[in-house]
Amino acid sequence: MSPNSAGRSGKHKRASVRAAIRDHLSADAAEDVVAEAESEDEGERPPVIELDRVHLAFDQPILEDVSLQARKGETLVIVGESGTGKSTTLKLILRLLVPQSGGVCVHGQDITQLSFEEALEVRQRMGMVFQGAALFDSMTVFDNVAYPLREHTDLSDEEIEAQVREKIQFVDLDPDRVLDQYPSELSGGMRKRVGIARGMANDPEIMLYDEPTSGLDPLTTATITKLIIKLQRELDVTSVVVSHDIRSVFRMATKVALLSERRIRFFGTPEEMTASDDPYIHDFLGGF
């Protein structure tokens, strides 16, 4: 094959991938959160999370001049190559890291200058779903989901049990079947769902997810993606998701932020991303 024909083949493949993504978005438009988000007047919904010209460095720069926002009820998905600072961005929102400069605001409050105790109060309004679910192996499903309620509320045992059962049912698991099981007795997809139930146990206004579909088969990936959409639709939760799974990203996202070389290369809707003429975005989407 000549170099020219090889180049044409590569371009055709990338175009086909983008076309497939556009078709997927169109097919799901009536059902998925994308259509609902676009029907909202974005200007009427206040920003819940904002990063404003954030700079963060350790031995070397990690993030430079990063700005993004997630409005109430949006699902913002952060994508990018490995090592571009996606999970680091979640740590900034959780105030586990503080930038050298720039602002990180949650509900209009700059959290970068908060004390340790004040930061804990902010975190209690967030739910976190870790990569691999990060359940406590020595605790039952019930105790895992009940943990944040016991730590951060004054609910009675009866109220905690009712809330745990409600969250387990929300993630489409049978409480009578799973509450007494241990994480080792669950499938990977069930552990992820329990992780989501624990994250939402305290009815947070914000949910953060670090690679929620990593390591799952396609059917289970679709189940977890639908759960994230369900949270947005039914509870109006603001979510920030870090993911490598482009199909899931475009299914759940109202906005996408693409990190590249320590900066935001793209910020917009999935449709705007597929329509972009940026060669890097073409190559990034063409890899999937």
mmCIF file of C-alpha atoms in Angstrom:
data_model
loop_
_atom_site.group_PDB
_atom_site.id
_atom_site.type_symbol
_atom_site.label_atom_id
_atom_site.label_comp_id
_atom_site.label_asym_id
_atom_site.label_seq_id
_atom_site.Cartn_x
_atom_site.Cartn_y
_atom_site.Cartn_z
ATOM 1 C CA MET A 1 0.000 0.000 0.000
ATOM 2 C CA SER A 2 1.345 3.416 -0.950
ATOM 3 C CA PRO A 3 1.776 6.171 1.662
ATOM 4 C CA ASN A 4 -1.017 8.171 0.027
ATOM 5 C CA SER A 5 -3.452 5.275 0.053
ATOM 6 C CA ALA A 6 -2.523 4.493 3.658
ATOM 7 C CA GLY A 7 -3.212 8.102 4.605
ATOM 8 C CA ARG A 8 -6.562 8.012 2.807
ATOM 9 C CA SER A 9 -7.416 4.788 4.624
ATOM 10 C CA GLY A 10 -6.606 6.332 8.003
ATOM 11 C CA LYS A 11 -8.702 9.411 7.243
ATOM 12 C CA HIS A 12 -11.581 7.229 6.080
ATOM 13 C CA LYS A 13 -11.408 5.182 9.292
ATOM 14 C CA ARG A 14 -11.466 8.281 11.488
ATOM 15 C CA ALA A 15 -14.373 9.716 9.512
ATOM 16 C CA SER A 16 -16.231 6.424 9.879
ATOM 17 C CA VAL A 17 -15.702 6.430 13.637
ATOM 18 C CA ARG A 18 -16.986 9.981 13.941
ATOM 19 C CA ALA A 19 -19.962 9.138 11.741
ATOM 20 C CA ALA A 20 -20.749 6.123 13.919
ATOM 21 C CA ILE A 21 -20.620 8.295 17.037
ATOM 22 C CA ARG A 22 -22.941 10.845 15.433
ATOM 23 C CA ASP A 23 -25.362 8.085 14.431
ATOM 24 C CA HIS A 24 -25.245 6.726 17.979
ATOM 25 C CA LEU A 25 -26.033 10.127 19.414
ATOM 26 C CA SER A 26 -28.907 10.632 16.979
ATOM 27 C CA ALA A 27 -30.394 7.226 17.720
ATOM 28 C CA ASP A 28 -30.322 7.843 21.460
ATOM 29 C CA ALA A 29 -31.409 11.466 21.362
ATOM 30 C CA ALA A 30 -34.982 10.746 22.355
ATOM 31 C CA GLU A 31 -33.924 8.562 25.241
ATOM 32 C CA ASP A 32 -30.697 9.931 26.672
ATOM 33 C CA VAL A 33 -29.753 12.888 28.803
ATOM 34 C CA VAL A 34 -28.200 14.803 25.901
ATOM 35 C CA ALA A 35 -31.575 15.765 24.487
ATOM 36 C CA GLU A 36 -32.897 16.758 27.899
ATOM 37 C CA ALA A 37 -29.899 18.929 28.659
ATOM 38 C CA GLU A 38 -30.170 20.759 25.358
ATOM 39 C CA SER A 39 -33.824 21.570 26.011
ATOM 40 C CA GLU A 40 -32.793 23.481 29.149
ATOM 41 C CA ASP A 41 -31.832 27.143 29.016
ATOM 42 C CA GLU A 42 -28.269 26.715 30.230
ATOM 43 C CA GLY A 43 -28.087 30.317 31.369
ATOM 44 C CA GLU A 44 -30.874 29.746 33.891
ATOM 45 C CA ARG A 45 -29.033 26.952 35.663
ATOM 46 C CA PRO A 46 -26.330 28.106 38.081
ATOM 47 C CA PRO A 47 -22.819 26.681 37.912
ATOM 48 C CA VAL A 48 -22.253 24.164 40.692
ATOM 49 C CA ILE A 49 -18.566 23.457 40.020
ATOM 50 C CA GLU A 50 -16.109 25.912 38.467
ATOM 51 C CA LEU A 51 -12.381 25.769 37.835
ATOM 52 C CA ASP A 52 -10.987 29.156 36.853
ATOM 53 C CA ARG A 53 -7.509 29.345 35.305
ATOM 54 C CA VAL A 54 -6.139 26.633 37.568
ATOM 55 C CA HIS A 55 -2.414 25.928 37.661
ATOM 56 C CA LEU A 56 -1.117 22.871 39.504
ATOM 57 C CA ALA A 57 2.404 21.486 39.621
ATOM 58 C CA PHE A 58 4.425 19.016 41.640
ATOM 59 C CA ASP A 59 7.913 18.308 40.318
ATOM 60 C CA GLN A 60 6.578 19.403 36.951
ATOM 61 C CA PRO A 61 3.412 21.152 35.697
ATOM 62 C CA ILE A 62 0.261 18.992 35.818
ATOM 63 C CA LEU A 63 -2.462 21.479 34.867
ATOM 64 C CA GLU A 64 -2.015 24.881 33.254
ATOM 65 C CA ASP A 65 -4.694 27.553 32.852
ATOM 66 C CA VAL A 66 -7.519 25.014 33.190
ATOM 67 C CA SER A 67 -11.037 26.432 33.245
ATOM 68 C CA LEU A 68 -14.292 24.487 33.145
ATOM 69 C CA GLN A 69 -17.689 24.414 34.787
ATOM 70 C CA ALA A 70 -20.576 22.061 35.461
ATOM 71 C CA ARG A 71 -24.020 23.585 35.876
ATOM 72 C CA LYS A 72 -26.759 22.206 38.069
ATOM 73 C CA GLY A 73 -28.020 18.886 36.731
ATOM 74 C CA GLU A 74 -25.279 18.524 34.121
ATOM 75 C CA THR A 75 -23.030 15.532 33.613
ATOM 76 C CA LEU A 76 -19.558 16.779 32.727
ATOM 77 C CA VAL A 77 -17.228 14.064 31.465
ATOM 78 C CA ILE A 78 -13.475 14.655 31.465
ATOM 79 C CA VAL A 79 -11.539 12.716 28.833
ATOM 80 C CA GLY A 80 -7.974 12.630 27.603
ATOM 81 C CA GLU A 81 -4.932 10.455 27.237
ATOM 82 C CA SER A 82 -3.458 8.727 30.278
ATOM 83 C CA GLY A 83 -1.517 11.036 32.566
ATOM 84 C CA THR A 84 -3.188 14.274 31.459
ATOM 85 C CA GLY A 85 -4.582 15.175 34.895
ATOM 86 C CA LYS A 86 -8.154 13.864 34.712
ATOM 87 C CA SER A 87 -8.253 12.207 38.141
ATOM 88 C CA THR A 88 -6.201 15.097 39.525
ATOM 89 C CA THR A 89 -9.077 17.387 38.562
ATOM 90 C CA LEU A 90 -11.431 15.325 40.740
ATOM 91 C CA LYS A 91 -9.006 15.711 43.652
ATOM 92 C CA LEU A 92 -9.103 19.485 43.187
ATOM 93 C CA ILE A 93 -12.915 19.447 43.314
ATOM 94 C CA LEU A 94 -12.750 17.331 46.482
ATOM 95 C CA ARG A 95 -10.185 19.770 47.865
ATOM 96 C CA LEU A 96 -7.710 16.943 48.373
ATOM 97 C CA LEU A 97 -5.310 19.094 46.347
ATOM 98 C CA VAL A 98 -4.920 22.871 46.256
ATOM 99 C CA PRO A 99 -3.700 24.611 43.076
ATOM 100 C CA GLN A 100 -0.758 26.995 43.015
ATOM 101 C CA SER A 101 -3.049 29.584 41.424
ATOM 102 C CA GLY A 102 -6.570 29.900 40.131
ATOM 103 C CA GLY A 103 -9.910 29.194 41.738
ATOM 104 C CA VAL A 104 -11.946 26.076 42.458
ATOM 105 C CA CYS A 105 -15.532 26.970 43.348
ATOM 106 C CA VAL A 106 -18.326 24.716 44.598
ATOM 107 C CA HIS A 107 -21.751 26.371 44.746
ATOM 108 C CA GLY A 108 -20.043 29.728 44.251
ATOM 109 C CA GLN A 109 -17.618 29.273 47.164
ATOM 110 C CA ASP A 110 -13.888 29.193 46.478
ATOM 111 C CA ILE A 111 -12.750 26.096 48.351
ATOM 112 C CA THR A 112 -9.011 26.603 47.900
ATOM 113 C CA GLN A 113 -8.659 28.604 51.124
ATOM 114 C CA LEU A 114 -10.883 26.477 53.350
ATOM 115 C CA SER A 115 -9.693 24.944 56.585
ATOM 116 C CA PHE A 116 -9.590 21.155 56.946
ATOM 117 C CA GLU A 117 -12.896 21.146 58.853
ATOM 118 C CA GLU A 118 -14.571 23.440 56.307
ATOM 119 C CA ALA A 119 -13.354 21.219 53.451
ATOM 120 C CA LEU A 120 -14.905 18.188 55.166
ATOM 121 C CA GLU A 121 -18.259 19.979 55.229
ATOM 122 C CA VAL A 122 -18.030 20.651 51.495
ATOM 123 C CA ARG A 123 -17.150 17.008 50.785
ATOM 124 C CA GLN A 124 -20.226 15.830 52.675
ATOM 125 C CA ARG A 125 -22.297 17.401 49.898
ATOM 126 C CA MET A 126 -20.508 15.182 47.362
ATOM 127 C CA GLY A 127 -20.598 11.487 46.587
ATOM 128 C CA MET A 128 -17.482 9.770 45.242
ATOM 129 C CA VAL A 129 -17.379 6.561 43.204
ATOM 130 C CA PHE A 130 -13.820 5.285 43.051
ATOM 131 C CA GLN A 131 -12.201 3.271 40.309
ATOM 132 C CA GLY A 132 -12.836 -0.370 41.170
ATOM 133 C CA ALA A 133 -15.635 0.698 43.589
ATOM 134 C CA ALA A 134 -13.184 0.613 46.589
ATOM 135 C CA LEU A 135 -15.608 -1.181 48.888
ATOM 136 C CA PHE A 136 -14.528 -2.299 52.343
ATOM 137 C CA ASP A 137 -13.832 -6.017 51.915
ATOM 138 C CA SER A 138 -14.522 -6.838 55.572
ATOM 139 C CA MET A 139 -17.953 -5.167 55.537
ATOM 140 C CA THR A 140 -21.231 -6.419 54.122
ATOM 141 C CA VAL A 141 -23.006 -4.504 51.383
ATOM 142 C CA PHE A 142 -25.309 -3.036 54.028
ATOM 143 C CA ASP A 143 -22.432 -1.780 56.164
ATOM 144 C CA ASN A 144 -20.610 -0.382 53.115
ATOM 145 C CA VAL A 145 -23.611 1.708 52.037
ATOM 146 C CA ALA A 146 -24.484 2.636 55.625
ATOM 147 C CA TYR A 147 -20.937 3.801 56.398
ATOM 148 C CA PRO A 148 -21.304 7.485 55.332
ATOM 149 C CA LEU A 149 -24.691 7.686 57.053
ATOM 150 C CA ARG A 150 -23.229 6.457 60.334
ATOM 151 C CA GLU A 151 -20.231 8.761 60.024
ATOM 152 C CA HIS A 152 -21.947 11.973 58.978
ATOM 153 C CA THR A 153 -25.576 11.862 60.134
ATOM 154 C CA ASP A 154 -27.603 11.379 63.308
ATOM 155 C CA LEU A 155 -30.087 9.003 61.685
ATOM 156 C CA SER A 156 -31.497 6.172 63.751
ATOM 157 C CA ASP A 157 -30.756 2.547 62.856
ATOM 158 C CA GLU A 158 -34.232 2.222 61.346
ATOM 159 C CA GLU A 159 -33.758 5.343 59.217
ATOM 160 C CA ILE A 160 -30.338 4.162 58.055
ATOM 161 C CA GLU A 161 -31.741 0.780 57.049
ATOM 162 C CA ALA A 162 -34.561 2.420 55.103
ATOM 163 C CA GLN A 163 -32.119 4.725 53.295
ATOM 164 C CA VAL A 164 -29.717 1.890 52.481
ATOM 165 C CA ARG A 165 -32.536 -0.196 51.039
ATOM 166 C CA GLU A 166 -33.746 2.750 48.981
ATOM 167 C CA LYS A 167 -30.295 3.335 47.467
ATOM 168 C CA ILE A 168 -29.737 -0.352 46.730
ATOM 169 C CA GLN A 169 -33.073 -0.493 44.932
ATOM 170 C CA PHE A 170 -32.205 2.677 43.000
ATOM 171 C CA VAL A 171 -29.144 0.960 41.510
ATOM 172 C CA ASP A 172 -31.335 -1.985 40.478
ATOM 173 C CA LEU A 173 -30.184 -4.501 43.068
ATOM 174 C CA ASP A 174 -32.414 -6.603 45.336
ATOM 175 C CA PRO A 175 -31.814 -5.564 48.964
ATOM 176 C CA ASP A 176 -33.026 -8.888 50.363
ATOM 177 C CA ARG A 177 -30.472 -10.676 48.222
ATOM 178 C CA VAL A 178 -27.366 -8.515 48.486
ATOM 179 C CA LEU A 179 -27.377 -6.614 51.782
ATOM 180 C CA ASP A 180 -25.780 -9.453 53.767
ATOM 181 C CA GLN A 181 -23.240 -10.324 51.075
ATOM 182 C CA TYR A 182 -19.595 -9.292 51.080
ATOM 183 C CA PRO A 183 -17.876 -7.588 48.132
ATOM 184 C CA SER A 184 -15.989 -10.800 47.283
ATOM 185 C CA GLU A 185 -19.332 -12.496 46.645
ATOM 186 C CA LEU A 186 -20.417 -9.912 44.067
ATOM 187 C CA SER A 187 -19.678 -9.602 40.357
ATOM 188 C CA GLY A 188 -17.681 -6.624 39.109
ATOM 189 C CA GLY A 189 -20.810 -4.866 37.901
ATOM 190 C CA MET A 190 -22.612 -5.431 41.192
ATOM 191 C CA ARG A 191 -19.659 -3.996 43.117
ATOM 192 C CA LYS A 192 -19.757 -0.891 40.919
ATOM 193 C CA ARG A 193 -23.469 -0.489 41.601
ATOM 194 C CA VAL A 194 -22.935 -0.855 45.345
ATOM 195 C CA GLY A 195 -20.196 1.775 45.043
ATOM 196 C CA ILE A 196 -22.685 4.143 43.399
ATOM 197 C CA ALA A 197 -25.261 3.375 46.116
ATOM 198 C CA ARG A 198 -22.682 4.222 48.793
ATOM 199 C CA GLY A 199 -21.723 7.415 46.967
ATOM 200 C CA MET A 200 -25.340 8.593 46.853
ATOM 201 C CA ALA A 201 -26.250 7.335 50.354
ATOM 202 C CA ASN A 202 -26.266 10.816 51.870
ATOM 203 C CA ASP A 203 -28.282 12.355 48.995
ATOM 204 C CA PRO A 204 -25.382 14.461 47.670
ATOM 205 C CA GLU A 205 -25.912 17.319 45.248
ATOM 206 C CA ILE A 206 -22.708 16.381 43.402
ATOM 207 C CA MET A 207 -21.458 12.962 42.263
ATOM 208 C CA LEU A 208 -17.857 12.360 41.189
ATOM 209 C CA TYR A 209 -16.858 9.207 39.303
ATOM 210 C CA ASP A 210 -13.341 7.976 38.536
ATOM 211 C CA GLU A 211 -13.466 5.524 35.614
ATOM 212 C CA PRO A 212 -16.844 4.022 36.601
ATOM 213 C CA THR A 213 -16.911 1.579 33.663
ATOM 214 C CA SER A 214 -13.252 0.530 33.726
ATOM 215 C CA GLY A 215 -12.743 -3.219 33.403
ATOM 216 C CA LEU A 216 -16.399 -4.041 32.759
ATOM 217 C CA ASP A 217 -17.912 -6.006 29.898
ATOM 218 C CA PRO A 218 -20.040 -4.077 27.365
ATOM 219 C CA LEU A 219 -23.404 -5.061 28.882
ATOM 220 C CA THR A 220 -22.351 -4.101 32.410
ATOM 221 C CA THR A 221 -20.801 -0.895 31.080
ATOM 222 C CA ALA A 222 -24.174 0.008 29.566
ATOM 223 C CA THR A 223 -25.879 -0.701 32.905
ATOM 224 C CA ILE A 224 -23.537 1.611 34.833
ATOM 225 C CA THR A 225 -23.867 4.312 32.173
ATOM 226 C CA LYS A 226 -27.663 4.161 32.430
ATOM 227 C CA LEU A 227 -27.420 4.503 36.213
ATOM 228 C CA ILE A 228 -25.400 7.709 35.885
ATOM 229 C CA ILE A 229 -27.999 9.028 33.433
ATOM 230 C CA LYS A 230 -30.770 7.961 35.829
ATOM 231 C CA LEU A 231 -29.185 9.985 38.652
ATOM 232 C CA GLN A 232 -29.091 13.062 36.433
ATOM 233 C CA ARG A 233 -32.625 12.657 35.146
ATOM 234 C CA GLU A 234 -34.474 11.652 38.290
ATOM 235 C CA LEU A 235 -32.508 13.426 41.022
ATOM 236 C CA ASP A 236 -31.037 16.386 39.076
ATOM 237 C CA VAL A 237 -27.587 15.539 40.421
ATOM 238 C CA THR A 238 -24.572 17.381 39.041
ATOM 239 C CA SER A 239 -21.940 14.826 38.024
ATOM 240 C CA VAL A 240 -18.299 14.956 37.000
ATOM 241 C CA VAL A 241 -17.050 11.744 35.396
ATOM 242 C CA VAL A 242 -13.538 10.731 34.383
ATOM 243 C CA SER A 243 -13.678 8.106 31.646
ATOM 244 C CA HIS A 244 -11.805 6.525 28.736
ATOM 245 C CA ASP A 245 -14.926 4.868 27.309
ATOM 246 C CA ILE A 246 -15.949 7.165 24.456
ATOM 247 C CA ARG A 247 -19.221 5.361 23.707
ATOM 248 C CA SER A 248 -20.302 5.738 27.348
ATOM 249 C CA VAL A 249 -18.970 9.302 27.446
ATOM 250 C CA PHE A 250 -21.135 10.400 24.543
ATOM 251 C CA ARG A 251 -24.146 8.574 25.914
ATOM 252 C CA MET A 252 -24.065 10.159 29.391
ATOM 253 C CA ALA A 253 -22.374 13.542 28.888
ATOM 254 C CA THR A 254 -24.092 16.881 28.593
ATOM 255 C CA LYS A 255 -20.639 18.469 28.337
ATOM 256 C CA VAL A 256 -17.200 17.026 27.530
ATOM 257 C CA ALA A 257 -13.842 18.471 28.591
ATOM 258 C CA LEU A 258 -10.806 17.136 26.706
ATOM 259 C CA LEU A 259 -7.471 17.498 28.515
ATOM 260 C CA SER A 260 -4.311 17.545 26.432
ATOM 261 C CA GLU A 261 -0.819 18.731 27.315
ATOM 262 C CA ARG A 262 -1.980 20.059 30.702
ATOM 263 C CA ARG A 263 -4.708 22.257 29.201
ATOM 264 C CA ILE A 264 -8.348 22.054 28.147
ATOM 265 C CA ARG A 265 -8.205 21.350 24.429
ATOM 266 C CA PHE A 266 -11.973 21.211 23.997
ATOM 267 C CA PHE A 267 -15.031 22.030 26.123
ATOM 268 C CA GLY A 268 -18.528 21.609 24.745
ATOM 269 C CA THR A 269 -21.295 19.174 23.900
ATOM 270 C CA PRO A 270 -20.668 15.721 22.413
ATOM 271 C CA GLU A 271 -22.154 16.918 19.112
ATOM 272 C CA GLU A 272 -19.800 19.885 19.011
ATOM 273 C CA MET A 273 -16.896 17.561 19.672
ATOM 274 C CA THR A 274 -17.718 15.234 16.781
ATOM 275 C CA ALA A 275 -18.166 18.256 14.489
ATOM 276 C CA SER A 276 -14.825 19.808 15.455
ATOM 277 C CA ASP A 277 -12.177 20.361 12.768
ATOM 278 C CA ASP A 278 -9.333 20.078 15.303
ATOM 279 C CA PRO A 279 -6.948 17.377 13.982
ATOM 280 C CA TYR A 280 -6.097 16.265 17.519
ATOM 281 C CA ILE A 281 -9.771 15.661 18.317
ATOM 282 C CA HIS A 282 -10.134 13.716 15.079
ATOM 283 C CA ASP A 283 -7.200 11.516 16.048
ATOM 284 C CA PHE A 284 -8.438 11.131 19.627
ATOM 285 C CA LEU A 285 -11.891 9.978 18.522
ATOM 286 C CA GLY A 286 -10.393 7.900 15.719
ATOM 287 C CA GLY A 287 -8.592 5.778 18.289
ATOM 288 C CA PHE A 288 -11.910 4.346 19.473
#
